[in-house]
Structure formats: C-alpha cells, structure tokens
mmCIF file of C-alpha atoms in Angstrom:
data_model
loop_
_atom_site.group_PDB
_atom_site.id
_atom_site.type_symbol
_atom_site.label_atom_id
_atom_site.label_comp_id
_atom_site.label_asym_id
_atom_site.label_seq_id
_atom_site.Cartn_x
_atom_site.Cartn_y
_atom_site.Cartn_z
ATOM 1 C CA MET A 1 0.000 0.000 0.000
ATOM 2 C CA LEU A 2 2.833 2.413 0.862
ATOM 3 C CA PRO A 3 4.491 2.185 -2.608
ATOM 4 C CA ILE A 4 1.147 3.057 -4.262
ATOM 5 C CA ILE A 5 0.763 6.178 -2.099
ATOM 6 C CA TRP A 6 4.390 7.056 -2.778
ATOM 7 C CA TRP A 7 3.920 6.791 -6.572
ATOM 8 C CA PHE A 8 0.653 8.711 -6.353
ATOM 9 C CA GLY A 9 2.496 11.475 -4.470
ATOM 10 C CA ILE A 10 5.216 11.612 -7.144
ATOM 11 C CA ILE A 11 2.627 11.867 -9.944
ATOM 12 C CA VAL A 12 0.690 14.634 -8.134
ATOM 13 C CA CYS A 13 3.899 16.575 -7.432
ATOM 14 C CA SER A 14 4.947 16.269 -11.092
ATOM 15 C CA LEU A 15 1.563 17.542 -12.263
ATOM 16 C CA LEU A 16 1.733 20.455 -9.823
ATOM 17 C CA ARG A 17 5.261 21.286 -10.997
ATOM 18 C CA ILE A 18 4.077 21.266 -14.635
ATOM 19 C CA GLN A 19 1.166 23.566 -13.740
ATOM 20 C CA LEU A 20 3.438 25.920 -11.778
ATOM 21 C CA THR A 21 5.899 25.979 -14.684
ATOM 22 C CA ASP A 22 3.075 26.813 -17.105
ATOM 23 C CA THR A 23 1.885 29.557 -14.761
ATOM 24 C CA ALA A 24 5.412 30.975 -14.548
ATOM 25 C CA LYS A 25 5.568 31.069 -18.341
ATOM 26 C CA LEU A 26 2.376 33.126 -18.391
ATOM 27 C CA MET A 27 3.641 35.688 -15.869
ATOM 28 C CA PRO A 28 5.735 37.713 -18.369
ATOM 29 C CA ASN A 29 2.605 38.052 -20.509
ATOM 30 C CA MET A 30 0.686 39.658 -17.669
ATOM 31 C CA GLY A 31 1.112 43.258 -16.540
ATOM 32 C CA PHE A 32 2.664 45.915 -18.744
ATOM 33 C CA TYR A 33 5.145 46.394 -21.539
ATOM 34 C CA ILE A 34 6.819 49.514 -22.868
ATOM 35 C CA GLU A 35 7.073 50.608 -26.476
ATOM 36 C CA MET A 36 9.647 53.336 -26.987
ATOM 37 C CA LYS A 37 9.149 56.069 -29.593
ATOM 38 C CA GLU A 38 12.109 58.454 -29.240
ATOM 39 C CA MET A 39 15.378 58.382 -27.348
ATOM 40 C CA ASP A 40 18.238 60.849 -27.129
ATOM 41 C CA CYS A 41 21.408 61.003 -25.060
ATOM 42 C CA VAL A 42 23.958 63.797 -24.742
ATOM 43 C CA GLY A 43 27.171 63.694 -22.735
ATOM 44 C CA ASN A 44 29.564 66.319 -21.440
ATOM 45 C CA PRO A 45 32.805 65.764 -23.449
ATOM 46 C CA HIS A 46 34.936 66.453 -20.338
ATOM 47 C CA TYR A 47 33.586 63.224 -18.820
ATOM 48 C CA PHE A 48 32.136 61.118 -21.659
ATOM 49 C CA ALA A 49 33.080 60.397 -25.269
ATOM 50 C CA ASP A 50 31.441 58.263 -27.956
ATOM 51 C CA LEU A 51 28.068 58.327 -26.184
ATOM 52 C CA TYR A 52 25.578 56.255 -28.116
ATOM 53 C CA CYS A 53 22.000 55.159 -27.414
ATOM 54 C CA ARG A 54 19.238 53.853 -29.643
ATOM 55 C CA ILE A 55 15.941 52.024 -29.670
ATOM 56 C CA ILE A 56 16.073 48.614 -31.338
ATOM 57 C CA THR A 57 13.482 48.240 -34.077
ATOM 58 C CA PRO A 58 11.077 46.818 -35.258
ATOM 59 C CA ARG A 59 9.327 46.156 -31.935
ATOM 60 C CA ASN A 60 10.753 49.217 -30.107
ATOM 61 C CA ARG A 61 10.747 47.404 -26.761
ATOM 62 C CA THR A 62 14.493 47.230 -26.188
ATOM 63 C CA MET A 63 17.387 49.654 -26.441
ATOM 64 C CA GLU A 64 21.153 49.662 -26.320
ATOM 65 C CA ALA A 65 23.693 52.180 -25.089
ATOM 66 C CA SER A 66 27.441 52.653 -24.966
ATOM 67 C CA VAL A 67 29.714 55.284 -23.456
ATOM 68 C CA LYS A 68 33.436 55.832 -23.018
ATOM 69 C CA MET A 69 34.374 57.404 -19.680
ATOM 70 C CA VAL A 70 37.207 59.852 -20.241
ATOM 71 C CA GLN A 71 38.101 60.175 -16.556
ATOM 72 C CA PRO A 72 37.182 58.307 -13.384
ATOM 73 C CA LEU A 73 34.138 59.598 -11.518
ATOM 74 C CA THR A 74 34.084 59.473 -7.728
ATOM 75 C CA ALA A 75 31.025 61.624 -6.980
ATOM 76 C CA PHE A 76 28.062 61.038 -9.250
ATOM 77 C CA SER A 77 24.378 61.901 -8.795
ATOM 78 C CA GLY A 78 21.230 61.497 -10.819
ATOM 79 C CA PHE A 79 17.975 63.345 -11.280
ATOM 80 C CA LEU A 80 15.049 61.330 -12.665
ATOM 81 C CA ARG A 81 11.785 62.883 -13.849
ATOM 82 C CA VAL A 82 8.880 60.879 -15.250
ATOM 83 C CA SER A 83 5.933 62.756 -16.767
ATOM 84 C CA ILE A 84 2.671 61.749 -18.430
ATOM 85 C CA PRO A 85 0.129 63.784 -20.399
ATOM 86 C CA ASN A 86 -3.361 64.059 -18.907
ATOM 87 C CA SER A 87 -6.603 63.913 -20.905
ATOM 88 C CA LYS A 88 -6.099 67.543 -22.025
ATOM 89 C CA LYS A 89 -2.533 66.744 -23.196
ATOM 90 C CA VAL A 90 -1.022 68.789 -20.368
ATOM 91 C CA ILE A 91 2.204 67.156 -19.165
ATOM 92 C CA THR A 92 2.062 66.188 -15.484
ATOM 93 C CA GLN A 93 5.190 65.220 -13.585
ATOM 94 C CA ILE A 94 4.565 62.022 -11.575
ATOM 95 C CA PHE A 95 8.103 61.247 -10.326
ATOM 96 C CA ASP A 96 10.880 63.654 -9.445
ATOM 97 C CA ILE A 97 13.782 61.937 -7.674
ATOM 98 C CA THR A 98 17.341 63.097 -7.007
ATOM 99 C CA PHE A 99 19.720 60.350 -5.909
ATOM 100 C CA ASP A 100 23.388 59.751 -5.185
ATOM 101 C CA VAL A 101 24.456 57.079 -7.702
ATOM 102 C CA CYS A 102 27.316 55.820 -5.523
ATOM 103 C CA LYS A 103 25.058 55.505 -2.479
ATOM 104 C CA VAL A 104 22.391 53.692 -4.519
ATOM 105 C CA LEU A 105 24.954 51.176 -5.794
ATOM 106 C CA ARG A 106 26.453 50.709 -2.325
ATOM 107 C CA GLU A 107 23.180 50.216 -0.427
ATOM 108 C CA ARG A 108 20.481 47.669 -1.066
ATOM 109 C CA LYS A 109 17.646 49.836 0.300
ATOM 110 C CA ARG A 110 16.488 51.723 -2.768
ATOM 111 C CA LYS A 111 13.339 53.307 -4.029
ATOM 112 C CA ILE A 112 11.475 51.029 -6.430
ATOM 113 C CA LEU A 113 11.970 53.268 -9.451
ATOM 114 C CA ILE A 114 15.715 53.668 -8.856
ATOM 115 C CA ASP A 115 16.089 49.928 -8.225
ATOM 116 C CA LEU A 116 14.289 49.262 -11.524
ATOM 117 C CA LEU A 117 16.677 51.657 -13.293
ATOM 118 C CA VAL A 118 19.832 50.099 -11.780
ATOM 119 C CA ASN A 119 18.710 46.511 -12.470
ATOM 120 C CA THR A 120 17.649 47.338 -16.020
ATOM 121 C CA LEU A 121 20.956 48.977 -16.922
ATOM 122 C CA ALA A 122 23.120 46.362 -15.199
ATOM 123 C CA LYS A 123 21.333 43.337 -16.652
ATOM 124 C CA ASN A 124 23.138 43.090 -20.008
ATOM 125 C CA SER A 125 26.123 45.304 -19.292
ATOM 126 C CA ASN A 126 29.783 44.576 -19.920
ATOM 127 C CA ALA A 127 30.591 46.004 -16.465
ATOM 128 C CA LYS A 128 31.070 43.061 -14.105
ATOM 129 C CA VAL A 129 30.272 45.131 -11.026
ATOM 130 C CA TRP A 130 28.642 48.547 -10.881
ATOM 131 C CA ARG A 131 30.406 50.517 -8.153
ATOM 132 C CA CYS A 132 32.062 53.838 -7.371
ATOM 133 C CA PRO A 133 34.449 55.226 -8.277
ATOM 134 C CA PHE A 134 33.622 54.595 -11.921
ATOM 135 C CA PRO A 135 36.878 53.853 -13.757
ATOM 136 C CA LYS A 136 37.894 55.117 -17.181
ATOM 137 C CA GLY A 137 36.844 52.829 -20.008
ATOM 138 C CA THR A 138 34.008 51.857 -22.300
ATOM 139 C CA PHE A 139 30.738 50.630 -20.844
ATOM 140 C CA GLU A 140 27.903 49.190 -22.868
ATOM 141 C CA SER A 141 24.518 47.608 -22.276
ATOM 142 C CA LYS A 142 22.650 45.683 -24.948
ATOM 143 C CA ASN A 143 19.056 44.503 -25.127
ATOM 144 C CA ILE A 144 17.978 46.808 -22.313
ATOM 145 C CA SER A 145 14.305 46.217 -21.659
ATOM 146 C CA VAL A 146 12.139 47.508 -18.876
ATOM 147 C CA THR A 147 10.402 44.700 -16.997
ATOM 148 C CA ASP A 148 9.052 44.147 -13.490
ATOM 149 C CA LEU A 149 6.990 47.324 -13.588
ATOM 150 C CA PRO A 150 4.964 48.171 -10.473
ATOM 151 C CA PRO A 151 1.319 47.002 -10.699
ATOM 152 C CA MET A 152 -0.182 50.401 -9.799
ATOM 153 C CA LEU A 153 0.525 51.865 -13.238
ATOM 154 C CA SER A 154 -2.010 52.450 -15.993
ATOM 155 C CA GLU A 155 -1.738 52.642 -19.772
ATOM 156 C CA SER A 156 -0.293 55.949 -20.787
ATOM 157 C CA GLU A 157 2.157 57.828 -22.896
ATOM 158 C CA PHE A 158 5.227 58.834 -20.846
ATOM 159 C CA PHE A 159 8.319 61.027 -20.918
ATOM 160 C CA VAL A 160 11.501 60.234 -18.980
ATOM 161 C CA ASN A 161 14.305 62.719 -18.386
ATOM 162 C CA LEU A 162 17.412 61.388 -16.633
ATOM 163 C CA ASP A 163 20.279 63.747 -15.804
ATOM 164 C CA PHE A 164 23.552 62.541 -14.350
ATOM 165 C CA PHE A 165 25.683 65.223 -12.741
ATOM 166 C CA ILE A 166 28.724 65.797 -10.596
ATOM 167 C CA PRO A 167 27.368 67.745 -7.609
ATOM 168 C CA LYS A 168 28.225 71.464 -7.721
ATOM 169 C CA VAL A 169 30.504 70.905 -10.725
ATOM 170 C CA ALA A 170 28.734 70.000 -13.985
ATOM 171 C CA ILE A 171 25.986 68.168 -15.794
ATOM 172 C CA ALA A 172 27.638 64.981 -17.067
ATOM 173 C CA MET A 173 24.926 63.332 -19.170
ATOM 174 C CA ASN A 174 21.286 63.692 -20.178
ATOM 175 C CA VAL A 175 19.042 60.893 -21.436
ATOM 176 C CA THR A 176 15.487 61.515 -22.632
ATOM 177 C CA LEU A 177 12.962 58.868 -23.578
ATOM 178 C CA HIS A 178 9.451 59.130 -24.963
ATOM 179 C CA GLY A 179 7.291 56.043 -25.100
ATOM 180 C CA HIS A 180 4.005 54.381 -24.314
ATOM 181 C CA LEU A 181 3.103 51.983 -21.513
ATOM 182 C CA TYR A 182 0.654 49.281 -22.603
ATOM 183 C CA GLU A 183 -1.328 46.929 -20.402
ATOM 184 C CA VAL A 184 -0.933 43.432 -21.847
ATOM 185 C CA ALA A 185 -4.537 42.332 -21.184
ATOM 186 C CA LYS A 186 -6.025 45.446 -22.849
ATOM 187 C CA GLU A 187 -3.694 45.120 -25.831
ATOM 188 C CA ARG A 188 -4.716 41.474 -26.336
ATOM 189 C CA HIS A 189 -8.386 42.492 -26.177
ATOM 190 C CA ARG A 190 -7.828 45.221 -28.797
ATOM 191 C CA ARG A 191 -6.047 42.778 -31.111
ATOM 192 C CA LYS A 192 -8.839 40.194 -30.809
ATOM 193 C CA LYS A 193 -11.370 42.924 -31.571
ATOM 194 C CA TYR A 194 -9.672 43.940 -34.822
ATOM 195 C CA LEU A 195 -8.369 40.567 -36.031
#
C-alpha cells in the first residue's frame, strides 16, 4: 500500500510542478510592456566620449547604449523625472527623484523606481560590477528592456528625463525617452477585436 501512495504522491507533485511551470511562463505576458518612440542622449565631453543610445526596431521594446568614460568619476548623482500627459494633453510630472548614484549602488535599500533603473541597466552590461568610483573605459549595455513594472501603473504615454551630474561641478549626461506603456490584457483584447 505504501508504494502506491508514494507513486501517487510523485505523480501529483509532477503535475503540480508542470502547472506551476506553465503559470510561470504566463507571468511575463501579464502586466505591462513599454514601447519606446524616441530616445536621445547627450554627454559632457569632459567626462564622456562616444556616447551612443538607440531604440532597437522593429518592436521598439528594447534599447542599447554605450559610453566611453574619459576620466574616473568618484562623486556622481542622478535626477530622474517621469511625466505623463493628462486627458487635455497637459504634461504632469509624476516622479521627481534626485539620488546619489554611488550611495544607490552601495546600499540595497532603494526606491522602487531607482532599483528598476539600476537593475535594467546592469542586466546586459559589460561592467562586471557597478560601483564607485567609476573607472575610465568603455561601458555598454545591450538589449535593455524595462520589466518588473509596479502594478499600480495604468496605460499611458510617458516622458523620462534622466540627468547625471557631478554635484556642484557639472551636468555629465542627459538621457530623454518618450514612449508608451501598454497593459498586456487590454492590448490582447484590442487585437482580438480587430483581427
């Protein structure tokens, strides 16, 4: 009797594992995805050379960037603004965060938006470890995609402005991004409606 129960337990566990695996495969299809429309990046030539960023077509859901650091950076801060247009097309700022890049990389307690930014940039980067001081050299990230978005968002067009600066010295880099946040479930419904 015991071997039968044992085999039954193995079969049930295998079926549950298959169902959990199938559920995990569905998770990336739930939530939101971002489609990028325009991206621009400008760097201060005293600190950065060969700055390059672009949206990868045709799906416009990933981007790549590369920069050559001309000199090491020991103090580095960022200023992140995220804005969305309201129903009357008036741009409303929804996030406005200033952060110390070195402190963010050193500590694990971060704001969700900054953590999302750090993880997104570090994911496919040639830098083995992101830490301060930043050494001279070329850094690149490929196939940068924004995932793990917070669930409290809603479909909307958005504008992102990210400034990196050396406190009380100079603006080092500016990155702007214009895109659209889509809810996966609504997008599927729209496609079914028109197809």
